[in-house]
Amino acid sequence: MREIRAEPLTAEAFAPFGEVLEAAGAPDKVINAGWCDRFHDRAALDFGPEGRAGISLFRARPRSLPYECGMLERHPEGSQAFLPMADMAWLVIVAPDEDGRPGAPRAFLPAPGQGINLARGTWHGVLTPLAEPGLFAVVDRIGATPNLQEHFLDAPFVVIS
Ligand SMILES: NC(=O)N[C@@H](O)C(=O)O
Ligand code: NI
């Protein structure tokens, strides 16, 4: 079975798939009389013409490495942001689109304090915490029309580290 290794999550490496949300570098604004740094408007949120923004909480059961992935999904109608609500290891799997199917997958291990915003239509694995509590705030499209496309891989792969 194809094996891949997870990479550290950086804004540059993740750029083809969306944004990394982190309080890194100089803040865009200093607010609250100097008591707070604002890293302003750091994600390209997209909920399509029919949808609206929603914040949900996901409490996902932890998985472990090596992690076998047999399905990638995408949301054609909107972006999806995952913001950890606790300090825990988690795994992000994404892939480029190749003629309507996922291409070569890539895996990332976010550092504490990092979240992600998946661009609309980005192939990704489902939320995959690697430790309890598996708790995330998720900002994504709320709408009356379907917004989930799943692709079951001809060749599942395993993330080994
Ligand atoms: N299906 C769902 O709400 N969750 C997935 O989109 C996911 O990315 O985990
Ligand atoms: Ni998703």
PDB file of C-alpha atoms and ligand atoms in Angstrom:
ATOM      1  CA  MET A   1       0.000   0.000   0.000  1.00  0.00           C
ATOM      2  CA  ARG A   2       1.236   3.482  -0.895  1.00  0.00           C
ATOM      3  CA  GLU A   3       2.842   5.162   2.101  1.00  0.00           C
ATOM      4  CA  ILE A   4       3.155   8.894   2.650  1.00  0.00           C
ATOM      5  CA  ARG A   5       4.809  10.891   5.404  1.00  0.00           C
ATOM      6  CA  ALA A   6       3.218  13.940   6.971  1.00  0.00           C
ATOM      7  CA  GLU A   7       4.888  17.306   6.538  1.00  0.00           C
ATOM      8  CA  PRO A   8       4.932  20.251   8.943  1.00  0.00           C
ATOM      9  CA  LEU A   9       2.055  22.608   8.156  1.00  0.00           C
ATOM     10  CA  THR A  10       3.214  25.895   6.662  1.00  0.00           C
ATOM     11  CA  ALA A  11       1.262  28.596   4.847  1.00  0.00           C
ATOM     12  CA  GLU A  12       3.458  28.149   1.805  1.00  0.00           C
ATOM     13  CA  ALA A  13       3.083  24.391   1.544  1.00  0.00           C
ATOM     14  CA  PHE A  14      -0.677  24.586   2.169  1.00  0.00           C
ATOM     15  CA  ALA A  15      -1.317  27.500  -0.201  1.00  0.00           C
ATOM     16  CA  PRO A  16      -2.682  25.344  -3.076  1.00  0.00           C
ATOM     17  CA  PHE A  17      -5.349  23.984  -0.701  1.00  0.00           C
ATOM     18  CA  GLY A  18      -6.318  26.969   1.437  1.00  0.00           C
ATOM     19  CA  GLU A  19      -4.960  28.993   4.312  1.00  0.00           C
ATOM     20  CA  VAL A  20      -3.202  28.234   7.570  1.00  0.00           C
ATOM     21  CA  LEU A  21      -4.680  30.178  10.468  1.00  0.00           C
ATOM     22  CA  GLU A  22      -2.054  31.097  13.039  1.00  0.00           C
ATOM     23  CA  ALA A  23      -0.894  34.082  15.039  1.00  0.00           C
ATOM     24  CA  ALA A  24       2.527  34.173  13.410  1.00  0.00           C
ATOM     25  CA  GLY A  25       4.666  37.151  12.445  1.00  0.00           C
ATOM     26  CA  ALA A  26       3.607  40.728  12.946  1.00  0.00           C
ATOM     27  CA  PRO A  27      -0.093  41.271  13.686  1.00  0.00           C
ATOM     28  CA  ASP A  28      -2.128  43.281  11.205  1.00  0.00           C
ATOM     29  CA  LYS A  29      -3.518  45.456  13.973  1.00  0.00           C
ATOM     30  CA  VAL A  30      -2.936  46.046  17.658  1.00  0.00           C
ATOM     31  CA  ILE A  31      -6.301  46.662  19.368  1.00  0.00           C
ATOM     32  CA  ASN A  32      -7.865  46.977  22.813  1.00  0.00           C
ATOM     33  CA  ALA A  33      -5.479  49.718  23.921  1.00  0.00           C
ATOM     34  CA  GLY A  34      -2.507  47.594  23.021  1.00  0.00           C
ATOM     35  CA  TRP A  35      -3.644  44.489  24.860  1.00  0.00           C
ATOM     36  CA  CYS A  36      -4.527  42.413  21.810  1.00  0.00           C
ATOM     37  CA  ASP A  37      -2.932  41.583  18.465  1.00  0.00           C
ATOM     38  CA  ARG A  38      -5.394  41.151  15.614  1.00  0.00           C
ATOM     39  CA  PHE A  39      -4.363  38.915  12.745  1.00  0.00           C
ATOM     40  CA  HIS A  40      -7.056  40.333  10.538  1.00  0.00           C
ATOM     41  CA  ASP A  41      -9.186  38.592   7.919  1.00  0.00           C
ATOM     42  CA  ARG A  42      -6.801  35.680   7.318  1.00  0.00           C
ATOM     43  CA  ALA A  43      -9.044  33.228   5.492  1.00  0.00           C
ATOM     44  CA  ALA A  44     -10.818  33.294   2.124  1.00  0.00           C
ATOM     45  CA  LEU A  45     -14.267  32.247   3.325  1.00  0.00           C
ATOM     46  CA  ASP A  46     -16.629  31.194   0.570  1.00  0.00           C
ATOM     47  CA  PHE A  47     -20.190  30.002   1.066  1.00  0.00           C
ATOM     48  CA  GLY A  48     -21.494  30.312  -2.473  1.00  0.00           C
ATOM     49  CA  PRO A  49     -24.586  32.184  -3.681  1.00  0.00           C
ATOM     50  CA  GLU A  50     -27.044  29.823  -1.952  1.00  0.00           C
ATOM     51  CA  GLY A  51     -25.345  29.352   1.384  1.00  0.00           C
ATOM     52  CA  ARG A  52     -24.520  31.229   4.526  1.00  0.00           C
ATOM     53  CA  ALA A  53     -21.736  30.966   7.112  1.00  0.00           C
ATOM     54  CA  GLY A  54     -22.168  28.600  10.030  1.00  0.00           C
ATOM     55  CA  ILE A  55     -20.081  27.673  13.038  1.00  0.00           C
ATOM     56  CA  SER A  56     -20.446  24.085  14.213  1.00  0.00           C
ATOM     57  CA  LEU A  57     -18.564  22.037  16.783  1.00  0.00           C
ATOM     58  CA  PHE A  58     -17.079  18.707  15.766  1.00  0.00           C
ATOM     59  CA  ARG A  59     -16.045  16.194  18.434  1.00  0.00           C
ATOM     60  CA  ALA A  60     -14.218  13.553  16.422  1.00  0.00           C
ATOM     61  CA  ARG A  61     -12.948  10.245  17.753  1.00  0.00           C
ATOM     62  CA  PRO A  62      -9.147  10.123  17.745  1.00  0.00           C
ATOM     63  CA  ARG A  63      -7.366   8.005  15.166  1.00  0.00           C
ATOM     64  CA  SER A  64      -3.743   6.884  15.250  1.00  0.00           C
ATOM     65  CA  LEU A  65      -0.751   6.609  12.959  1.00  0.00           C
ATOM     66  CA  PRO A  66      -0.228   4.732  10.739  1.00  0.00           C
ATOM     67  CA  TYR A  67      -3.534   6.008   9.357  1.00  0.00           C
ATOM     68  CA  GLU A  68      -5.106   4.341   6.357  1.00  0.00           C
ATOM     69  CA  CYS A  69      -7.124   6.632   4.082  1.00  0.00           C
ATOM     70  CA  GLY A  70      -9.523   5.214   1.532  1.00  0.00           C
ATOM     71  CA  MET A  71     -11.788   8.177   0.884  1.00  0.00           C
ATOM     72  CA  LEU A  72     -11.322  11.852   0.167  1.00  0.00           C
ATOM     73  CA  GLU A  73     -14.150  14.356  -0.024  1.00  0.00           C
ATOM     74  CA  ARG A  74     -14.756  17.911  -1.085  1.00  0.00           C
ATOM     75  CA  HIS A  75     -17.346  20.621  -0.677  1.00  0.00           C
ATOM     76  CA  PRO A  76     -18.168  22.093  -4.091  1.00  0.00           C
ATOM     77  CA  GLU A  77     -20.279  24.891  -2.615  1.00  0.00           C
ATOM     78  CA  GLY A  78     -18.067  26.288   0.087  1.00  0.00           C
ATOM     79  CA  SER A  79     -14.891  26.539   2.103  1.00  0.00           C
ATOM     80  CA  GLN A  80     -14.430  24.682   5.384  1.00  0.00           C
ATOM     81  CA  ALA A  81     -12.300  25.860   8.302  1.00  0.00           C
ATOM     82  CA  PHE A  82     -11.119  23.641  11.163  1.00  0.00           C
ATOM     83  CA  LEU A  83     -10.099  25.465  14.351  1.00  0.00           C
ATOM     84  CA  PRO A  84      -8.906  23.254  17.215  1.00  0.00           C
ATOM     85  CA  MET A  85     -10.544  24.036  20.548  1.00  0.00           C
ATOM     86  CA  ALA A  86      -7.932  22.179  22.531  1.00  0.00           C
ATOM     87  CA  ASP A  87      -4.258  21.361  22.186  1.00  0.00           C
ATOM     88  CA  MET A  88      -4.043  18.017  20.458  1.00  0.00           C
ATOM     89  CA  ALA A  89      -2.220  16.394  17.589  1.00  0.00           C
ATOM     90  CA  TRP A  90      -4.267  16.109  14.406  1.00  0.00           C
ATOM     91  CA  LEU A  91      -3.733  15.144  10.814  1.00  0.00           C
ATOM     92  CA  VAL A  92      -4.689  17.024   7.664  1.00  0.00           C
ATOM     93  CA  ILE A  93      -4.868  15.200   4.348  1.00  0.00           C
ATOM     94  CA  VAL A  94      -5.442  17.126   1.113  1.00  0.00           C
ATOM     95  CA  ALA A  95      -5.032  16.464  -2.586  1.00  0.00           C
ATOM     96  CA  PRO A  96      -5.130  18.466  -5.809  1.00  0.00           C
ATOM     97  CA  ASP A  97      -7.972  17.884  -8.237  1.00  0.00           C
ATOM     98  CA  GLU A  98      -7.157  15.944 -11.394  1.00  0.00           C
ATOM     99  CA  ASP A  99     -10.074  15.851 -13.830  1.00  0.00           C
ATOM    100  CA  GLY A 100     -12.616  15.592 -11.054  1.00  0.00           C
ATOM    101  CA  ARG A 101     -10.684  13.053  -8.976  1.00  0.00           C
ATOM    102  CA  PRO A 102      -8.118  13.507  -6.210  1.00  0.00           C
ATOM    103  CA  GLY A 103      -4.494  13.578  -7.324  1.00  0.00           C
ATOM    104  CA  ALA A 104      -1.451  12.755  -5.210  1.00  0.00           C
ATOM    105  CA  PRO A 105      -2.353  13.196  -1.541  1.00  0.00           C
ATOM    106  CA  ARG A 106      -0.329  15.221   0.918  1.00  0.00           C
ATOM    107  CA  ALA A 107      -0.472  14.994   4.700  1.00  0.00           C
ATOM    108  CA  PHE A 108       0.309  17.680   7.251  1.00  0.00           C
ATOM    109  CA  LEU A 109       0.700  17.729  11.026  1.00  0.00           C
ATOM    110  CA  PRO A 110      -0.428  21.105  12.390  1.00  0.00           C
ATOM    111  CA  ALA A 111       1.518  22.607  15.267  1.00  0.00           C
ATOM    112  CA  PRO A 112      -0.293  23.851  18.378  1.00  0.00           C
ATOM    113  CA  GLY A 113      -2.079  27.100  17.544  1.00  0.00           C
ATOM    114  CA  GLN A 114      -2.591  26.286  13.891  1.00  0.00           C
ATOM    115  CA  GLY A 115      -5.946  25.908  12.159  1.00  0.00           C
ATOM    116  CA  ILE A 116      -6.818  25.564   8.487  1.00  0.00           C
ATOM    117  CA  ASN A 117      -9.330  26.893   6.028  1.00  0.00           C
ATOM    118  CA  LEU A 118      -9.905  24.560   3.099  1.00  0.00           C
ATOM    119  CA  ALA A 119     -10.683  26.424  -0.095  1.00  0.00           C
ATOM    120  CA  ARG A 120     -13.986  25.641  -1.772  1.00  0.00           C
ATOM    121  CA  GLY A 121     -13.788  22.344  -3.632  1.00  0.00           C
ATOM    122  CA  THR A 122     -10.504  21.152  -2.101  1.00  0.00           C
ATOM    123  CA  TRP A 123     -10.156  17.392  -1.756  1.00  0.00           C
ATOM    124  CA  HIS A 124      -9.487  16.442   1.845  1.00  0.00           C
ATOM    125  CA  GLY A 125      -9.689  13.656   4.367  1.00  0.00           C
ATOM    126  CA  VAL A 126     -12.315  13.888   7.061  1.00  0.00           C
ATOM    127  CA  LEU A 127     -11.420  15.538  10.344  1.00  0.00           C
ATOM    128  CA  THR A 128      -8.695  13.377  11.904  1.00  0.00           C
ATOM    129  CA  PRO A 129      -7.591  14.151  15.447  1.00  0.00           C
ATOM    130  CA  LEU A 130      -4.782  11.969  16.766  1.00  0.00           C
ATOM    131  CA  ALA A 131      -5.600  12.504  20.433  1.00  0.00           C
ATOM    132  CA  GLU A 132      -8.516  13.424  22.700  1.00  0.00           C
ATOM    133  CA  PRO A 133     -10.592  15.525  22.927  1.00  0.00           C
ATOM    134  CA  GLY A 134     -10.887  15.804  19.134  1.00  0.00           C
ATOM    135  CA  LEU A 135     -12.811  19.071  19.569  1.00  0.00           C
ATOM    136  CA  PHE A 136     -12.900  21.625  16.751  1.00  0.00           C
ATOM    137  CA  ALA A 137     -14.911  24.643  15.735  1.00  0.00           C
ATOM    138  CA  VAL A 138     -15.808  24.308  12.074  1.00  0.00           C
ATOM    139  CA  VAL A 139     -16.766  27.269   9.904  1.00  0.00           C
ATOM    140  CA  ASP A 140     -18.451  26.136   6.741  1.00  0.00           C
ATOM    141  CA  ARG A 141     -21.435  26.560   4.462  1.00  0.00           C
ATOM    142  CA  ILE A 142     -24.924  26.086   5.733  1.00  0.00           C
ATOM    143  CA  GLY A 143     -27.400  25.638   2.920  1.00  0.00           C
ATOM    144  CA  ALA A 144     -30.367  23.717   1.614  1.00  0.00           C
ATOM    145  CA  THR A 145     -28.520  22.109  -1.299  1.00  0.00           C
ATOM    146  CA  PRO A 146     -25.941  19.302  -1.149  1.00  0.00           C
ATOM    147  CA  ASN A 147     -22.347  20.257  -0.498  1.00  0.00           C
ATOM    148  CA  LEU A 148     -20.450  16.982  -0.170  1.00  0.00           C
ATOM    149  CA  GLN A 149     -18.734  14.910  -2.822  1.00  0.00           C
ATOM    150  CA  GLU A 150     -16.959  11.731  -1.663  1.00  0.00           C
ATOM    151  CA  HIS A 151     -14.407   9.849  -3.705  1.00  0.00           C
ATOM    152  CA  PHE A 152     -13.471   6.312  -2.682  1.00  0.00           C
ATOM    153  CA  LEU A 153      -9.909   5.719  -3.749  1.00  0.00           C
ATOM    154  CA  ASP A 154      -8.937   2.930  -6.128  1.00  0.00           C
ATOM    155  CA  ALA A 155      -5.645   2.846  -4.216  1.00  0.00           C
ATOM    156  CA  PRO A 156      -5.978   3.646  -0.514  1.00  0.00           C
ATOM    157  CA  PHE A 157      -2.818   4.944   1.102  1.00  0.00           C
ATOM    158  CA  VAL A 158      -1.383   5.026   4.602  1.00  0.00           C
ATOM    159  CA  VAL A 159       0.120   7.982   6.436  1.00  0.00           C
ATOM    160  CA  ILE A 160       2.992   6.471   8.365  1.00  0.00           C
ATOM    161  CA  SER A 161       4.331   9.446  10.284  1.00  0.00           C
TER     162      SER A 161
HETATM  163  N1  LIG B   1     -19.028  15.831   6.553  1.00  0.00           N
HETATM  164  C1  LIG B   1     -18.647  16.688   7.473  1.00  0.00           C
HETATM  165  O1  LIG B   1     -19.401  17.467   8.015  1.00  0.00           O
HETATM  166  N2  LIG B   1     -17.330  16.687   7.820  1.00  0.00           N
HETATM  167  C2  LIG B   1     -16.401  16.648   6.754  1.00  0.00           C
HETATM  168  O2  LIG B   1     -16.720  17.700   5.864  1.00  0.00           O
HETATM  169  C3  LIG B   1     -15.016  16.787   7.215  1.00  0.00           C
HETATM  170  O3  LIG B   1     -14.238  17.429   6.486  1.00  0.00           O
HETATM  171  O4  LIG B   1     -14.714  16.236   8.297  1.00  0.00           O
HETATM  172 NI    NI B   2     -15.069  18.322   4.869  1.00  0.00          NI
END
